[in-house]
Short mmCIF file of C-alpha atoms in Angstrom, two decimals:
data_model
loop_
_atom_site.label_atom_id
_atom_site.label_comp_id
_atom_site.label_asym_id
_atom_site.label_seq_id
_atom_site.Cartn_x
_atom_site.Cartn_y
_atom_site.Cartn_z
CA UNK A 1 151.13 28.48 111.73
CA UNK A 2 152.06 27.22 115.30
CA UNK A 3 150.39 25.38 117.49
CA UNK A 4 152.65 25.68 120.25
CA UNK A 5 150.22 25.33 123.36
CA UNK A 6 149.60 28.18 125.99
CA UNK A 7 151.78 26.95 129.72
CA UNK A 8 150.80 29.73 131.88
CA UNK A 9 152.67 29.00 135.59
CA UNK A 10 151.38 31.33 138.79
CA UNK A 11 153.97 33.71 139.52
CA UNK A 12 154.04 34.66 144.03
CA UNK A 13 156.81 36.85 143.34
CA UNK A 14 159.45 38.21 140.87
CA UNK A 15 161.83 35.06 141.50
CA UNK A 16 158.69 32.69 140.41
CA UNK A 17 158.85 34.88 137.41
CA UNK A 18 162.04 34.37 136.28
CA UNK A 19 162.19 30.39 137.53
CA UNK A 20 159.56 30.19 135.62
CA UNK A 21 160.45 32.01 132.20
CA UNK A 22 162.99 30.67 131.96
CA UNK A 23 161.50 26.63 132.45
CA UNK A 24 159.42 28.20 128.98
CA UNK A 25 155.96 29.43 130.87
CA UNK A 26 154.55 31.56 127.89
CA UNK A 27 152.94 33.63 130.54
CA UNK A 28 152.40 34.34 134.14
CA UNK A 29 148.80 34.75 136.60
CA UNK A 30 150.15 36.86 139.24
CA UNK A 31 148.50 36.44 141.86
CA UNK A 32 149.56 36.36 146.51
CA UNK A 33 148.03 34.33 149.31
CA UNK A 34 147.45 30.77 147.93
CA UNK A 35 146.00 30.24 150.69
CA UNK A 36 143.37 32.41 150.16
CA UNK A 37 143.55 29.94 146.70
CA UNK A 38 145.23 33.46 145.12
CA UNK A 39 144.22 37.34 145.46
CA UNK A 40 145.29 39.83 143.75
CA UNK A 41 149.08 40.72 144.17
CA UNK A 42 150.55 44.38 145.17
CA UNK A 43 151.11 46.82 142.71
CA UNK A 44 155.10 46.67 144.32
CA UNK A 45 155.27 42.70 143.13
CA UNK A 46 152.91 43.50 140.10
CA UNK A 47 155.28 46.63 138.83
CA UNK A 48 158.57 44.24 140.25
CA UNK A 49 157.69 40.92 138.30
CA UNK A 50 157.05 43.70 134.80
CA UNK A 51 160.67 43.99 135.16
CA UNK A 52 161.89 40.64 135.82
CA UNK A 53 160.78 38.70 132.44
CA UNK A 54 159.16 39.70 129.34
CA UNK A 55 155.90 37.68 128.97
CA UNK A 56 152.64 38.36 128.84
CA UNK A 57 151.28 38.73 132.77
CA UNK A 58 147.54 38.06 134.07
CA UNK A 59 147.15 39.86 137.25
CA UNK A 60 144.34 38.05 140.00
CA UNK A 61 141.42 40.83 140.78
CA UNK A 62 140.17 39.41 143.62
CA UNK A 63 140.36 40.39 147.35
CA UNK A 64 138.16 37.22 149.89
CA UNK A 65 138.61 33.89 149.19
CA UNK A 66 135.61 32.07 147.59
CA UNK A 67 133.71 33.34 145.12
CA UNK A 68 131.70 35.72 146.21
CA UNK A 69 132.98 39.44 144.52
CA UNK A 70 133.27 41.08 148.16
CA UNK A 71 134.01 44.33 148.25
CA UNK A 72 133.29 45.51 143.94
CA UNK A 73 134.54 49.22 144.76
CA UNK A 74 137.68 47.53 146.46
CA UNK A 75 138.39 45.29 143.05
CA UNK A 76 137.30 48.63 141.13
CA UNK A 77 139.94 50.72 142.10
CA UNK A 78 142.91 47.43 142.53
CA UNK A 79 141.58 47.86 138.76
CA UNK A 80 142.83 50.64 138.44
CA UNK A 81 145.89 51.37 140.13
CA UNK A 82 147.77 48.06 138.32
CA UNK A 83 146.29 49.44 134.87
CA UNK A 84 147.81 52.40 135.73
CA UNK A 85 150.82 50.40 136.28
CA UNK A 86 151.12 48.81 133.63
CA UNK A 87 148.93 45.83 133.39
CA UNK A 88 146.88 44.68 130.60
CA UNK A 89 145.81 41.28 131.47
CA UNK A 90 143.62 40.22 134.16
CA UNK A 91 141.87 36.75 135.90
CA UNK A 92 138.33 37.55 137.76
CA UNK A 93 135.15 35.81 138.43
CA UNK A 94 131.93 36.47 140.86
CA UNK A 95 129.16 34.04 141.31
CA UNK A 96 126.23 34.78 143.47
CA UNK A 97 125.02 32.94 146.66
CA UNK A 98 123.08 30.85 143.83
CA UNK A 99 126.25 30.05 141.15
CA UNK A 100 125.12 31.94 139.02
CA UNK A 101 127.50 34.57 137.71
CA UNK A 102 127.33 38.05 140.03
CA UNK A 103 127.35 39.95 136.10
CA UNK A 104 126.90 43.49 138.26
CA UNK A 105 130.00 42.94 139.62
CA UNK A 106 131.87 41.09 136.86
CA UNK A 107 130.12 44.46 133.52
CA UNK A 108 131.66 46.58 136.74
CA UNK A 109 135.28 45.77 137.00
CA UNK A 110 135.21 45.33 133.44
CA UNK A 111 134.22 48.25 131.86
CA UNK A 112 137.32 49.38 134.22
CA UNK A 113 139.49 46.66 132.36
CA UNK A 114 138.57 49.04 129.49
CA UNK A 115 139.44 46.33 126.43
CA UNK A 116 142.68 44.16 128.03
CA UNK A 117 141.92 40.88 128.30
CA UNK A 118 141.12 39.18 130.60
CA UNK A 119 140.12 34.94 131.76
CA UNK A 120 137.50 34.00 133.95
CA UNK A 121 138.94 31.89 136.37
CA UNK A 122 137.65 28.68 138.06
CA UNK A 123 134.67 29.75 139.81
CA UNK A 124 133.16 28.39 136.51
CA UNK A 125 133.85 25.11 137.73
CA UNK A 126 131.72 26.35 140.75
CA UNK A 127 129.08 27.65 138.82
CA UNK A 128 124.84 25.86 138.92
CA UNK A 129 124.83 26.15 134.85
CA UNK A 130 127.93 26.01 132.73
CA UNK A 131 126.37 27.12 129.64
CA UNK A 132 124.42 29.74 131.10
CA UNK A 133 127.39 31.35 132.78
CA UNK A 134 129.46 31.04 129.36
CA UNK A 135 126.24 32.77 127.16
CA UNK A 136 125.64 35.37 130.35
CA UNK A 137 128.99 36.71 129.60
CA UNK A 138 129.82 35.51 125.96
CA UNK A 139 129.64 39.65 124.55
CA UNK A 140 131.83 41.15 127.29
CA UNK A 141 134.91 42.84 125.91
CA UNK A 142 138.17 41.54 126.94
CA UNK A 143 137.21 37.17 127.56
CA UNK A 144 139.80 35.49 125.87
CA UNK A 145 139.87 31.94 127.81
CA UNK A 146 138.27 30.11 130.32
CA UNK A 147 139.64 28.68 132.98
CA UNK A 148 138.68 25.40 134.19
CA UNK A 149 139.07 22.22 135.27
CA UNK A 150 135.93 20.86 134.42
CA UNK A 151 135.30 20.37 138.46
CA UNK A 152 135.21 21.97 140.84
CA UNK A 153 137.10 17.97 141.91
CA UNK A 154 140.02 18.81 139.28
CA UNK A 155 140.65 17.38 136.16
CA UNK A 156 140.13 13.40 136.86
CA UNK A 157 136.62 14.52 137.64
CA UNK A 158 135.88 17.20 134.88
CA UNK A 159 137.93 15.32 131.55
CA UNK A 160 134.59 14.50 130.61
CA UNK A 161 133.40 17.80 130.39
CA UNK A 162 136.18 19.14 129.15
CA UNK A 163 136.34 16.87 126.44
CA UNK A 164 132.64 18.06 125.31
CA UNK A 165 133.25 21.87 125.84
CA UNK A 166 136.38 22.11 123.46
CA UNK A 167 134.06 20.22 121.33
CA UNK A 168 131.59 23.35 121.40
CA UNK A 169 134.35 26.41 119.90
CA UNK A 170 131.84 26.89 117.22
CA UNK A 171 128.61 28.28 119.51
CA UNK A 172 127.96 31.27 120.98
CA UNK A 173 129.66 31.22 125.10
CA UNK A 174 132.22 28.75 123.82
CA UNK A 175 134.74 31.42 122.01
CA UNK A 176 137.18 31.97 124.35
CA UNK A 177 139.71 29.42 124.59
CA UNK A 178 139.71 26.84 127.54
CA UNK A 179 142.63 26.63 129.12
CA UNK A 180 142.93 23.54 132.63
CA UNK A 181 144.41 23.83 135.03
CA UNK A 182 143.15 22.28 138.76
CA UNK A 183 144.79 19.39 139.23
CA UNK A 184 146.12 18.55 135.55
CA UNK A 185 148.84 16.36 135.18
CA UNK A 186 151.42 15.36 132.75
CA UNK A 187 149.58 12.26 131.98
CA UNK A 188 146.32 13.92 131.35
CA UNK A 189 147.60 16.07 128.71
CA UNK A 190 147.42 13.26 125.35
CA UNK A 191 143.63 13.13 125.93
CA UNK A 192 143.27 16.99 126.30
CA UNK A 193 145.59 17.93 123.46
CA UNK A 194 143.78 15.21 121.05
CA UNK A 195 140.41 17.40 121.63
CA UNK A 196 142.24 20.42 120.48
CA UNK A 197 142.71 22.55 123.94
CA UNK A 198 145.95 24.25 123.70
CA UNK A 199 146.13 25.78 126.59
CA UNK A 200 147.38 24.49 130.49
CA UNK A 201 148.04 26.38 134.09
CA UNK A 202 150.43 25.06 136.40
CA UNK A 203 150.73 26.09 140.13
CA UNK A 204 151.59 23.53 142.64
CA UNK A 205 152.57 21.34 139.95
CA UNK A 206 155.58 24.35 139.31
CA UNK A 207 156.92 23.74 143.12
CA UNK A 208 158.61 20.02 143.75
CA UNK A 209 158.91 21.79 147.36
CA UNK A 210 155.50 22.85 147.80
CA UNK A 211 153.72 26.39 147.90
CA UNK A 212 156.34 27.57 150.47
CA UNK A 213 158.94 26.65 147.59
CA UNK A 214 159.67 28.55 145.15
CA UNK A 215 158.71 27.81 141.03
CA UNK A 216 161.33 25.63 140.02
CA UNK A 217 162.82 25.94 136.98
CA UNK A 218 163.50 21.91 135.55
CA UNK A 219 159.94 21.13 136.95
CA UNK A 220 158.51 24.20 134.12
CA UNK A 221 160.80 23.03 131.94
CA UNK A 222 159.04 18.95 131.67
CA UNK A 223 155.59 20.71 131.12
CA UNK A 224 157.19 22.77 128.21
CA UNK A 225 158.49 19.85 126.77
CA UNK A 226 155.68 17.59 127.43
CA UNK A 227 153.46 19.93 125.65
CA UNK A 228 156.10 20.57 122.93
CA UNK A 229 156.08 16.84 122.03
#
């Protein structure tokens, strides 16, 4: 069995997607509006990317900055429209005002996904109790990944949490894959891989010119080669 690590790259448009795939990305997270940390892209953007590349696409379901769900009816409708357009994988995650998982919102959206694979994103890093969040979500269909830095402040601050959680994969709520992202650097990879973590997520690291510039295939390839070394 291959131990190739998963490399997921944020794509804002088809140009990003093509470059990320050329650089060796295994999967794309599709978003718009990085000023708000990534919202649901348009259907037109999704279909353009779908038609441009041949790797899996995870579509963000999020309509406002922050980790509150906002209008759940709008989120459900966006999920329904993306499913109708052929989307098969998603990213979502919402907290209530006390930092607990918003199960009402998450369960309504997951019901609309009808078994599709999905990632609970970095809302986990803002949760009041990470362990409780995982246990509350443990039985939801399709949840196969947690995107996390281990801390709201990024991987540097969250490293010990990531390493500890990687060692709990046989416990209830810890079965989904840990995908590390958020302030991730190449020099973090050795410790994370040694702990058994096999999925990594980059955004700005794939864009030497910043968020105003496109994904650079060479930058993605540097990560691919580091993960394959």
